[in-house]
Each structure stands twice: as structure tokens, then as C-alpha cells.
Short mmCIF file of C-alpha atoms in Angstrom, two decimals:
data_model
loop_
_atom_site.label_atom_id
_atom_site.label_comp_id
_atom_site.label_asym_id
_atom_site.label_seq_id
_atom_site.Cartn_x
_atom_site.Cartn_y
_atom_site.Cartn_z
CA MET Y 1 -3.02 -10.79 -24.93
CA GLU Y 2 -3.80 -14.35 -23.74
CA ASP Y 3 -7.40 -14.98 -22.70
CA ASP Y 4 -7.87 -17.03 -19.54
CA SER Y 5 -11.56 -17.81 -20.22
CA LEU Y 6 -13.00 -21.29 -19.87
CA ARG Y 7 -14.06 -21.29 -23.52
CA GLU Y 8 -10.51 -20.59 -24.68
CA TRP Y 9 -8.95 -23.29 -22.51
CA VAL Y 10 -11.48 -25.91 -23.64
CA ALA Y 11 -11.16 -24.95 -27.31
CA LYS Y 12 -7.34 -25.10 -27.24
CA ALA Y 13 -7.32 -28.47 -25.45
CA HIS Y 14 -9.95 -29.95 -27.81
CA ALA Y 15 -8.03 -28.73 -30.87
CA LYS Y 16 -5.06 -30.83 -29.72
CA GLY Y 17 -7.21 -33.99 -30.05
CA LEU Y 18 -7.06 -34.75 -26.32
CA PRO Y 19 -9.70 -37.07 -24.82
CA ASP Y 20 -12.31 -35.53 -22.58
CA ASP Y 21 -10.85 -36.83 -19.30
CA GLU Y 22 -7.44 -35.42 -20.15
CA ILE Y 23 -9.00 -32.09 -21.12
CA VAL Y 24 -10.82 -31.99 -17.79
CA ARG Y 25 -7.58 -32.76 -15.93
CA ASP Y 26 -5.59 -30.11 -17.81
CA VAL Y 27 -8.19 -27.36 -17.54
CA THR Y 28 -8.79 -28.17 -13.86
CA GLN Y 29 -5.16 -27.19 -13.27
CA LYS Y 30 -6.00 -23.75 -14.66
CA GLY Y 31 -8.44 -23.15 -11.79
CA TRP Y 32 -11.79 -24.37 -13.13
CA LYS Y 33 -14.14 -27.00 -11.65
CA GLU Y 34 -15.00 -30.24 -13.42
CA PRO Y 35 -18.81 -29.68 -13.84
CA GLU Y 36 -18.22 -26.34 -15.57
CA ILE Y 37 -15.52 -27.85 -17.80
CA ARG Y 38 -17.75 -30.73 -18.93
CA LYS Y 39 -20.60 -28.30 -19.57
CA ALA Y 40 -18.31 -26.19 -21.74
CA LEU Y 41 -17.02 -29.33 -23.54
CA LYS Y 42 -20.54 -30.43 -24.35
CA ALA Y 43 -21.43 -27.01 -25.71
CA HIS Y 44 -18.19 -26.82 -27.69
CA LYS Y 45 -18.76 -30.19 -29.36
CA GLY Y 46 -22.33 -29.28 -30.24
CA GLY Y 47 -21.28 -26.00 -31.77
CA LEU Y 48 -23.29 -24.07 -29.20
CA SER Y 49 -22.42 -20.64 -27.85
CA VAL Y 50 -20.37 -20.91 -24.67
CA VAL Y 51 -19.85 -17.90 -22.43
CA ASP Y 52 -16.36 -16.93 -21.37
CA SER Y 53 -17.05 -17.97 -17.81
CA PRO Y 54 -19.48 -20.17 -15.88
CA SER Y 55 -23.15 -19.33 -15.47
CA GLU Y 56 -22.48 -18.55 -11.83
CA PRO Y 57 -19.78 -15.92 -11.16
CA MET Y 58 -16.41 -16.50 -9.59
CA THR Y 59 -16.44 -20.30 -9.55
CA GLY Y 60 -13.35 -22.43 -9.64
CA ASN Y 61 -10.12 -21.50 -7.90
CA LEU Y 62 -9.83 -17.75 -8.34
CA PHE Y 63 -6.32 -17.75 -6.90
CA LEU Y 64 -5.15 -20.29 -9.44
CA ARG Y 65 -6.87 -18.45 -12.29
CA ALA Y 66 -5.28 -15.18 -11.17
CA TRP Y 67 -1.92 -16.94 -10.94
CA GLN Y 68 -2.31 -18.09 -14.56
CA ILE Y 69 -2.57 -14.42 -15.59
CA VAL Y 70 0.43 -13.43 -13.47
CA LYS Y 71 2.48 -16.38 -14.71
CA SER Y 72 1.75 -15.65 -18.39
CA ARG Y 73 2.80 -12.00 -18.02
CA TRP Y 74 5.23 -12.09 -15.11
CA LYS Y 75 8.03 -10.26 -16.91
CA LEU Y 76 5.77 -7.40 -17.94
CA LEU Y 77 4.13 -7.27 -14.50
CA ALA Y 78 7.52 -7.29 -12.78
CA GLY Y 79 8.77 -4.43 -14.95
CA ILE Y 80 5.64 -2.32 -14.49
CA ALA Y 81 5.47 -3.03 -10.75
CA LEU Y 82 9.15 -2.16 -10.26
CA ILE Y 83 8.72 1.17 -12.07
CA GLN Y 84 5.66 1.90 -9.95
CA ALA Y 85 7.50 1.03 -6.73
CA LEU Y 86 10.31 3.43 -7.62
CA ILE Y 87 7.84 6.22 -8.45
CA ILE Y 88 5.78 5.81 -5.27
CA THR Y 89 8.88 5.45 -3.08
CA GLY Y 90 10.30 8.62 -4.64
CA VAL Y 91 7.13 10.57 -3.90
CA GLN Y 92 7.08 9.24 -0.32
CA LEU Y 93 10.68 10.34 0.21
CA LEU Y 94 9.77 13.72 -1.22
CA ILE Y 95 6.95 14.02 1.33
CA THR Y 96 9.19 13.12 4.29
CA ALA Y 97 12.04 15.31 3.10
CA THR Y 98 9.97 18.46 2.67
CA SER Y 99 9.40 21.06 5.33
CA ALA Y 100 6.63 20.30 7.81
CA SER Y 101 3.95 22.62 6.40
CA PHE Y 102 0.40 21.65 5.58
CA SER Y 103 0.51 23.12 2.07
CA SER Y 104 3.55 21.08 1.05
CA PHE Y 105 2.13 17.97 2.73
CA LEU Y 106 -1.17 18.41 0.86
CA LEU Y 107 0.60 18.98 -2.46
CA TYR Y 108 2.80 15.89 -2.23
CA THR Y 109 0.00 13.72 -0.81
CA THR Y 110 -2.18 14.69 -3.78
CA LEU Y 111 0.69 13.77 -6.06
CA LEU Y 112 1.00 10.42 -4.30
CA VAL Y 113 -2.73 9.71 -4.75
CA LEU Y 114 -2.50 10.56 -8.46
CA MET Y 115 0.47 8.21 -8.77
CA VAL Y 116 -1.51 5.43 -7.07
CA PHE Y 117 -4.34 5.94 -9.59
CA PHE Y 118 -1.77 5.85 -12.40
CA CYS Y 119 -0.27 2.61 -11.06
CA THR Y 120 -3.70 1.01 -10.73
CA LEU Y 121 -4.54 1.89 -14.31
CA SER Y 122 -1.21 0.66 -15.67
CA LEU Y 123 -1.61 -2.68 -13.86
CA THR Y 124 -5.11 -2.95 -15.26
CA HIS Y 125 -3.75 -2.48 -18.78
CA THR Y 126 -1.06 -5.05 -18.03
CA VAL Y 127 -3.54 -7.82 -17.12
CA SER Y 128 -6.23 -6.77 -19.59
CA ARG Y 129 -7.07 -8.59 -22.81
CA VAL Y 130 -7.01 -5.49 -24.99
CA THR Y 131 -3.53 -4.05 -24.45
CA GLU Y 132 -0.43 -5.35 -26.22
CA GLY Y 133 2.10 -7.06 -23.96
CA SER Y 134 4.99 -4.60 -23.81
CA VAL Y 135 6.03 -1.91 -21.36
CA SER Y 136 5.83 0.79 -24.04
CA ALA Y 137 2.34 -0.33 -25.10
CA VAL Y 138 1.12 -0.39 -21.50
CA ALA Y 139 2.64 3.06 -20.81
CA HIS Y 140 1.09 4.52 -23.97
CA ALA Y 141 -2.34 3.03 -23.21
CA THR Y 142 -2.18 4.19 -19.59
CA ILE Y 143 -1.33 7.77 -20.53
CA LYS Y 144 -4.06 7.75 -23.17
CA THR Y 145 -6.80 6.65 -20.75
CA TYR Y 146 -5.49 8.28 -17.56
CA GLY Y 147 -7.62 11.43 -17.80
CA PHE Y 148 -10.79 9.41 -18.38
CA TYR Y 149 -9.99 7.11 -15.49
CA ILE Y 150 -9.22 9.95 -13.06
CA TRP Y 151 -12.52 11.64 -13.90
CA THR Y 152 -14.40 8.36 -13.47
CA ALA Y 153 -12.57 7.50 -10.24
CA VAL Y 154 -13.39 10.94 -8.77
CA LEU Y 155 -17.08 10.34 -9.48
CA GLY Y 156 -16.79 6.92 -7.85
CA VAL Y 157 -15.07 8.37 -4.78
CA LEU Y 158 -17.79 11.02 -4.43
CA ALA Y 159 -20.53 8.39 -4.67
CA THR Y 160 -18.78 6.19 -2.10
CA LEU Y 161 -18.22 9.17 0.21
CA GLY Y 162 -21.91 10.04 -0.08
CA GLY Y 163 -22.85 6.48 0.84
CA LEU Y 164 -20.54 6.52 3.86
CA VAL Y 165 -21.90 9.87 5.03
CA ALA Y 166 -25.51 8.77 4.58
CA PHE Y 167 -25.65 5.41 6.33
CA VAL Y 168 -22.11 3.94 6.15
CA MET Y 169 -23.24 0.59 4.76
CA PRO Y 170 -24.27 2.01 1.34
CA GLY Y 171 -20.77 3.40 0.98
CA ILE Y 172 -19.24 -0.02 1.70
CA ILE Y 173 -21.59 -1.65 -0.82
CA LEU Y 174 -20.76 0.97 -3.46
CA SER Y 175 -17.03 0.46 -2.94
CA ILE Y 176 -17.54 -3.27 -3.62
CA MET Y 177 -19.67 -2.56 -6.68
CA LEU Y 178 -16.96 -0.31 -8.12
CA ILE Y 179 -14.25 -3.03 -8.02
CA PRO Y 180 -14.57 -3.60 -11.82
CA LEU Y 181 -14.29 0.15 -12.55
CA PRO Y 182 -10.73 0.24 -14.02
CA PHE Y 183 -11.51 -2.78 -16.22
CA VAL Y 184 -14.69 -1.15 -17.50
CA VAL Y 185 -12.64 1.92 -18.46
CA VAL Y 186 -9.86 -0.14 -20.08
CA GLU Y 187 -11.64 -3.06 -21.73
CA GLU Y 188 -15.05 -1.58 -22.52
CA LYS Y 189 -13.74 1.95 -23.15
CA VAL Y 190 -16.51 3.46 -21.04
CA HIS Y 191 -15.91 6.32 -18.62
CA GLY Y 192 -17.70 8.88 -16.50
CA MET Y 193 -21.24 8.19 -15.33
CA ALA Y 194 -21.62 5.49 -17.98
CA ALA Y 195 -18.82 3.50 -16.32
CA LEU Y 196 -20.46 3.80 -12.90
CA LYS Y 197 -23.78 2.61 -14.32
CA ARG Y 198 -22.02 -0.31 -16.01
CA CYS Y 199 -20.40 -1.33 -12.69
CA PHE Y 200 -23.81 -1.18 -11.04
CA ALA Y 201 -25.28 -3.46 -13.71
CA LEU Y 202 -22.35 -5.90 -13.46
CA THR Y 203 -22.40 -6.34 -9.69
CA ARG Y 204 -26.03 -5.65 -8.81
CA ASP Y 205 -26.94 -9.33 -8.41
CA PHE Y 206 -23.52 -10.43 -7.14
CA ARG Y 207 -22.58 -7.92 -4.45
CA TRP Y 208 -22.31 -10.55 -1.73
CA ASP Y 209 -20.29 -12.91 -3.95
CA THR Y 210 -17.88 -10.10 -4.81
CA PHE Y 211 -17.52 -9.08 -1.16
CA LEU Y 212 -16.72 -12.63 -0.08
CA LYS Y 213 -14.07 -13.06 -2.78
CA ILE Y 214 -12.41 -9.75 -1.87
CA LEU Y 215 -12.53 -10.74 1.81
CA VAL Y 216 -10.85 -14.07 1.01
CA LEU Y 217 -8.10 -12.22 -0.87
CA GLY Y 218 -7.53 -9.85 2.04
CA LEU Y 219 -7.37 -12.69 4.56
CA ALA Y 220 -4.94 -14.60 2.34
CA PHE Y 221 -2.57 -11.64 2.15
CA LEU Y 222 -2.90 -11.07 5.88
CA ALA Y 223 -1.94 -14.70 6.49
CA VAL Y 224 1.08 -14.32 4.19
CA PHE Y 225 2.29 -11.25 6.09
CA ILE Y 226 1.83 -12.96 9.45
CA VAL Y 227 3.81 -16.00 8.32
CA LEU Y 228 6.56 -13.80 6.88
CA PHE Y 229 6.72 -11.75 10.06
CA LEU Y 230 7.06 -14.88 12.19
CA ILE Y 231 9.78 -16.29 9.92
CA ILE Y 232 11.74 -13.04 9.92
CA PHE Y 233 11.38 -12.65 13.69
CA ALA Y 234 12.56 -16.23 14.18
CA MET Y 235 15.60 -15.53 11.96
CA TRP Y 236 16.42 -12.38 13.90
CA PHE Y 237 16.02 -14.09 17.26
CA ALA Y 238 18.06 -17.15 16.24
CA VAL Y 239 20.94 -15.07 14.87
CA SER Y 240 20.91 -12.72 17.87
CA ALA Y 241 20.80 -15.59 20.36
CA SER Y 242 23.70 -17.32 18.63
CA ARG Y 243 25.78 -14.17 19.13
CA GLY Y 244 24.86 -14.07 22.82
CA ALA Y 245 23.29 -10.60 22.66
CA ALA Y 246 19.87 -9.14 22.09
CA LEU Y 247 21.35 -6.91 19.41
CA SER Y 248 23.82 -8.30 16.91
CA LEU Y 249 24.93 -7.50 13.41
CA GLY Y 250 23.39 -10.76 12.14
CA GLY Y 251 20.07 -9.98 13.77
CA PHE Y 252 20.17 -6.49 12.37
CA LEU Y 253 20.82 -7.83 8.85
CA ALA Y 254 18.07 -10.42 9.23
CA GLY Y 255 15.64 -7.65 10.12
CA GLU Y 256 16.79 -5.53 7.20
CA ILE Y 257 16.46 -8.43 4.74
CA GLY Y 258 13.02 -9.19 6.12
CA PHE Y 259 12.03 -5.56 5.68
CA LEU Y 260 13.12 -5.68 2.04
CA VAL Y 261 11.15 -8.88 1.46
CA ILE Y 262 8.01 -7.32 2.92
CA GLN Y 263 8.56 -4.18 0.83
CA ALA Y 264 8.90 -6.32 -2.31
CA ILE Y 265 5.64 -8.08 -1.54
CA LEU Y 266 3.90 -4.82 -0.70
CA TYR Y 267 5.02 -2.95 -3.82
CA LEU Y 268 5.51 -5.73 -6.37
CA LEU Y 269 3.64 -8.98 -5.73
CA LEU Y 270 0.55 -7.78 -3.88
CA PRO Y 271 -0.58 -5.12 -6.42
CA ALA Y 272 0.12 -7.35 -9.43
CA PHE Y 273 -1.65 -10.40 -8.04
CA SER Y 274 -4.55 -8.34 -6.66
CA GLN Y 275 -5.19 -6.76 -10.06
CA ALA Y 276 -5.07 -10.18 -11.75
CA TYR Y 277 -7.55 -11.43 -9.12
CA TYR Y 278 -9.86 -8.47 -9.84
CA ALA Y 279 -9.51 -9.22 -13.55
CA VAL Y 280 -10.87 -12.73 -12.98
CA ILE Y 281 -13.84 -11.29 -11.08
CA TYR Y 282 -14.52 -8.77 -13.84
CA ARG Y 283 -14.32 -11.38 -16.61
CA ASP Y 284 -16.79 -13.64 -14.85
CA LEU Y 285 -19.24 -10.81 -14.28
CA SER Y 286 -18.92 -9.37 -17.80
CA ALA Y 287 -19.38 -12.85 -19.33
CA ILE Y 288 -22.70 -13.23 -17.49
CA HIS Y 289 -23.74 -9.64 -18.19
CA PRO Y 290 -22.41 -8.44 -21.58
CA ARG Y 291 -22.78 -4.71 -21.88
CA GLU Y 292 -25.16 -4.93 -24.82
CA ASN Y 293 -27.55 -6.98 -22.66
CA ASP Y 294 -27.74 -4.53 -19.75
CA PRO Y 295 -31.45 -4.01 -18.97
CA GLU Y 296 -32.49 -0.38 -19.34
CA PRO Y 297 -34.42 -0.32 -16.03
CA ILE Y 298 -31.29 -1.43 -14.15
CA ILE Y 299 -29.21 1.21 -15.93
CA ARG Y 300 -31.71 3.92 -14.95
CA GLN Y 301 -31.78 2.64 -11.37
CA GLY Y 302 -27.98 2.68 -11.24
CA LYS Y 303 -27.90 6.24 -12.52
CA LYS Y 304 -30.35 7.45 -9.89
CA ILE Y 305 -28.51 5.75 -7.05
CA MET Y 306 -25.06 6.92 -8.16
CA LEU Y 307 -26.23 10.51 -8.74
CA GLY Y 308 -27.97 10.61 -5.38
CA PHE Y 309 -24.91 9.50 -3.46
CA MET Y 310 -22.60 11.71 -5.56
CA ILE Y 311 -24.68 14.75 -4.61
CA ALA Y 312 -24.53 13.70 -0.94
CA GLY Y 313 -20.77 13.29 -1.28
CA MET Y 314 -20.34 16.75 -2.80
CA VAL Y 315 -22.56 18.33 -0.12
CA PHE Y 316 -20.21 16.86 2.47
CA ALA Y 317 -16.90 17.36 0.62
CA ILE Y 318 -17.30 21.05 -0.30
CA PRO Y 319 -17.75 22.48 3.23
CA LEU Y 320 -15.17 20.01 4.53
CA SER Y 321 -12.62 21.29 2.00
CA ILE Y 322 -13.40 24.91 2.93
CA SER Y 323 -12.99 24.12 6.65
CA VAL Y 324 -9.70 22.29 6.11
CA GLY Y 325 -8.38 25.17 4.00
CA PHE Y 326 -9.35 27.70 6.67
CA LEU Y 327 -7.72 25.70 9.47
CA ALA Y 328 -4.61 25.19 7.35
CA SER Y 329 -4.25 28.95 6.98
CA THR Y 330 -4.03 29.22 10.78
CA GLY Y 331 -1.12 26.75 10.92
CA VAL Y 332 -2.94 24.35 13.23
CA TYR Y 333 -1.82 21.34 11.17
CA ASP Y 334 1.85 22.21 11.13
CA GLU Y 335 2.44 21.08 14.71
CA PHE Y 336 0.70 17.76 13.98
CA LEU Y 337 2.85 17.16 10.91
CA ASN Y 338 5.97 17.90 12.95
CA TYR Y 339 5.20 14.91 15.20
CA GLY Y 340 5.90 12.56 12.32
CA LYS Y 341 9.26 14.19 11.70
CA ILE Y 342 10.15 13.91 15.38
CA THR Y 343 9.40 10.18 15.32
CA GLN Y 344 11.45 9.73 12.15
CA GLU Y 345 14.34 11.61 13.73
CA SER Y 346 14.22 9.38 16.82
CA VAL Y 347 14.35 6.25 14.66
CA ARG Y 348 17.24 7.69 12.63
CA ILE Y 349 19.18 8.54 15.78
CA GLU Y 350 18.73 5.04 17.22
CA ARG Y 351 19.80 3.38 13.96
CA GLU Y 352 22.89 5.58 13.66
CA TYR Y 353 23.82 4.71 17.21
CA TYR Y 354 23.43 0.99 16.56
CA ASN Y 355 25.56 1.17 13.43
CA TYR Y 356 28.17 3.08 15.43
CA LEU Y 357 28.25 0.37 18.09
CA VAL Y 358 28.48 -2.47 15.56
CA SER Y 359 31.39 -0.88 13.73
CA ASN Y 360 33.39 0.24 16.81
CA THR Y 361 32.71 -2.27 19.57
CA GLU Y 362 36.13 -3.94 19.56
CA GLU Y 363 38.13 -0.73 19.90
CA LEU Y 364 35.70 0.85 22.35
CA ILE Y 365 36.08 -1.93 24.87
CA THR Y 366 39.87 -1.64 25.18
CA ASP Y 367 40.39 2.10 25.65
CA GLU Y 368 39.05 4.22 28.52
CA ALA Y 369 38.72 7.37 26.44
CA ASP Y 370 36.72 5.48 23.85
CA ARG Y 371 34.57 3.93 26.54
CA ASN Y 372 33.82 7.37 27.92
CA ASP Y 373 32.98 8.63 24.45
CA ILE Y 374 30.55 5.80 23.79
CA VAL Y 375 28.82 6.49 27.10
CA ARG Y 376 28.58 10.14 26.10
CA SER Y 377 27.08 9.08 22.75
CA ILE Y 378 24.55 6.84 24.51
CA ASN Y 379 23.61 9.63 26.92
CA ILE Y 380 23.21 12.25 24.20
CA ILE Y 381 20.96 9.89 22.21
CA GLY Y 382 18.92 9.10 25.30
CA LEU Y 383 18.49 12.80 25.99
CA GLN Y 384 17.42 13.46 22.40
CA VAL Y 385 14.75 10.74 22.47
CA SER Y 386 13.51 11.94 25.88
CA LEU Y 387 13.31 15.52 24.61
CA GLN Y 388 11.22 14.39 21.64
CA ASP Y 389 8.93 12.38 23.93
CA TYR Y 390 8.54 15.44 26.14
CA TYR Y 391 7.60 17.54 23.11
CA LEU Y 392 5.01 15.02 21.88
CA LYS Y 393 3.26 15.25 25.24
CA ASN Y 394 3.62 18.97 25.97
CA SER Y 395 4.00 20.60 22.50
CA VAL Y 396 7.06 22.46 23.79
CA TYR Y 397 10.56 21.44 24.88
CA PRO Y 398 11.63 21.70 28.57
CA ALA Y 399 13.39 24.80 29.81
CA THR Y 400 15.98 22.61 31.57
CA LEU Y 401 16.94 18.94 31.45
CA ASP Y 402 15.77 18.54 35.05
CA GLU Y 403 12.16 18.65 33.80
CA LEU Y 404 12.69 15.28 32.13
CA ILE Y 405 13.03 13.60 35.54
CA PRO Y 406 11.37 11.23 36.40
CA THR Y 407 8.65 10.96 33.72
CA PHE Y 408 10.94 10.80 30.69
CA LEU Y 409 14.20 9.77 32.35
CA PRO Y 410 14.62 7.78 35.59
CA GLU Y 411 17.68 9.84 36.56
CA MET Y 412 19.82 12.57 35.09
CA LEU Y 413 22.40 11.50 32.53
CA VAL Y 414 25.84 13.01 33.24
CA ASP Y 415 29.31 12.98 31.73
CA PRO Y 416 31.10 9.73 32.73
CA ALA Y 417 34.43 11.48 33.41
CA THR Y 418 33.38 14.72 35.11
CA GLY Y 419 29.93 13.83 36.51
CA GLU Y 420 28.57 17.13 35.15
CA SER Y 421 25.33 17.59 33.20
CA TYR Y 422 25.45 18.03 29.46
CA GLY Y 423 25.10 21.47 27.95
CA TYR Y 424 21.49 22.25 27.00
CA ALA Y 425 20.00 25.44 25.55
CA LEU Y 426 16.37 26.02 24.58
CA SER Y 427 15.55 28.13 21.53
CA GLU Y 428 13.67 31.39 21.99
CA ASN Y 429 10.37 30.08 20.61
CA GLY Y 430 10.55 26.86 22.65
CA LYS Y 431 10.42 24.73 19.50
CA GLY Y 432 14.08 23.75 19.32
CA TRP Y 433 17.17 23.05 21.37
CA GLU Y 434 20.92 22.45 21.38
CA LEU Y 435 22.78 19.67 23.25
CA CYS Y 436 26.55 19.83 23.68
CA THR Y 437 29.30 17.68 25.18
CA ILE Y 438 33.10 17.39 24.97
CA PHE Y 439 34.38 14.10 23.54
CA ASP Y 440 37.92 12.92 24.37
CA THR Y 441 38.57 12.12 20.72
CA ASP Y 442 36.57 14.75 18.82
CA GLY Y 443 36.38 17.67 21.24
CA LEU Y 444 33.25 19.81 21.56
CA GLN Y 445 30.26 18.38 19.65
CA CYS Y 446 26.73 19.82 19.56
CA VAL Y 447 23.42 18.46 18.32
CA THR Y 448 20.61 20.87 17.39
CA TRP Y 449 16.92 20.42 16.61
CA PRO Y 450 15.39 21.12 14.23
#
């Protein structure tokens, strides 16, 4: 695959017979700074050995250099990222659709974490210099190295956990030092403890530089999300205001389109660009510190530090796992997991109600029976949301609807035609309920939870 190194850019430009000033101008557009380019030109003309990157790490415009990688492989990155987005979204839907038990939640969450590791590795192969540029080649290489990467990543997680447990700051430093880990596994074909030692040797003298570059990337993405949020909110507000209502179909669509845009950035652009950005960092570091030149004392020091924190991580993780398993057997987590489902149900109810209003407003305004039915629908939805709020606070549902007043409802909601309360029945275990009303158009209708 195409190399984005300074040496390659200078050599290609010089081979075209371009004058030095034009070479500097062209290569500057690739993200490098003029002093480094002229230094590489001088070395190239003299037949000297030129490293792949500058003598100081992470110089030049890292964003532009990362963009060069993304631009040269955008079709492959788009295909891989889209497949990953579908896989992760599918696993997330599986988690939310399953029954609220800790065992199923733990199973699907573990599956989601494994999929995230798989996606990280596949993106690393996509932007690497050693994997052929096709979806099939990337998939084959990812499957081939996945086991090695998982094993190495687990060791890295244990070491980081040990650092966090010990003094917090060592764990943060270790997480920064392990940024090149997937590239070490892919490009240098090193795994296990050897990969951790190699990461230590690569970043030992450049921890602060690496942290600052990662911080800049995070702030840049945060700024992008803030700008997008403001634009989408402005669209929603403008469309809603033009319709003369706080809620309008145009505003709803603007929000939905904005949500899709943010999802595309979250699942497609952000991971691809981030991995290309990490690739630039790795290439700079590996150019300064080729593996064959790693000093033995630093390697031994890295091994001692990594082993020490890994042991601390295991000492913490083993009893924690036993405790979590014991608590899970008592069912203490099931109620907590049910809160998420209650919130999701409330959001679903509100969205269904909005869609109902948008599609039926014209007819509902002209007919009294329809107006009564829409009031009944509003009241039933309001009661459902209030019941869920009550449960989140008290861990049980109320015995009667009167208990919702006034904390969860300002006043009792009644049938618009008869003035009577809606039918409510609590389940025997206090964990469910049934709400009923009689619609003019559809007759008796009941809603049950769960």
C-alpha cells in the first residue's frame, strides 16, 4: 500500500525532475514542514540514508498527513467502516432487545467488546503499509491476526488497569504508551509481552508528545460535534418556527437527519480518521526507533514495568470478577438493567405519539370523537411516562393512580367525555401494570407493562 513517509514523497517528487522550491511546495501540501523537507532533499541528493520521518516525532500537520492516508484509501475505508457500523449496530440492537438479565447483558456486552477489538484491528490493517488494499485482503489479514491481537490487548488492559489501581496516573501514561499497539501487531508482527515492550520502547521518550497529539485530536472531534449540533439545532428551530409550532414535521425530520449525520460521523468518519492519525504517530515513532535498534536496557525496563502493573491488574480483576459473579447470582443487577428498558420504552411511546399526531392532525381537529380520542391518547401516554418515573424513584409501581399526584402529575388525568379515571391494575409482584380506556373509534384498548 502507499507509503506516506517524507522520504517517499521527496523521492517521487525529485524523480519527476521538479526544482527544489516546487518539491517543497508540493510536499508541504502533504502535511510536512519546509525545514524537514529541505533536510530530506539534501540527504536524498547526497545519497545519504533518510529516515521515514523527521528526527523529532509528530512534526508537520498530522491532520493533513492522516487525511492523505484516508484520501488514498477512502473507498476501502468506507467499505470496512460501513461493515463495522452494521455489525456493531446489530450487536447493540441485540443487547437492547434481549431480556433484562445480567447474564444476557454480560454475554452481549462481551460480544460487543470483541467486535470493537475486531473493528480496530481491521481498520489498522486498512491503513497499514503491509496489507493489500482490498476488502477481502483486509478481512483475511484481520482474521489471521485477531487471536494474537486479542491476547496482546488483554495484557495491555491488565497493565493499564494495574496502573489505574496503583496510582491512577501510571494507568493513564500506560494507555498513552499503548497507542501504537495494533500497529506493532500488524506491521511488525509482534504480539504478547514482546508487543508491550516494543510500545514501551517506542513511546518512552515521547509520552508527552503523544499525549498532546491525542488531546488535539479529541478536541478537534469535540469541536466538530459541537458545530454539527448547533447547525442541526438551528435547522430544527428554523423549520419549527416557520411552521408556527414548537413541534413540526419539518423540525422532526431535521432532527432525524441530524441524528443520521452524527451517527455516520461516529461510526464511519471518526474511527477511520482516528486510526489514520494513529498510523502517522506510529510511523514517526518507529522511524526514529526501528525495532532492531531498541536498547536492551530499555526493553528489560519495559518488561519489568509492564509485568508489575499486569500483576497488580490481575490482583484487582480476579476478586472483582468473583464479587460481580456472586452479586449477579442474587439478581441485584436485574433491576438496574430494567431502568434502561424503562427509559427506552418512554422514548418509544413519545415518538409513537408524535408520529400519530403528525399523521392525523387534520382529521382530529374537525371531529369531536377524534378530538376526545386524541386527548385519551395523550393522557394514557402521560400516565405511562409518570408510572415509569415513579418506578425509577421507588423501584415499584403505585398501587393506585392517585399516588402519582402531585409529585409525578400535577392533577389526575381523566376521560374527556365522562370525567372518570382511567382503568389501572397493578400486577401481583408490583413490577407491572395495565392501563385501559374506551376509545370512541376503537373501543376498549389496554396497555400493559412489561
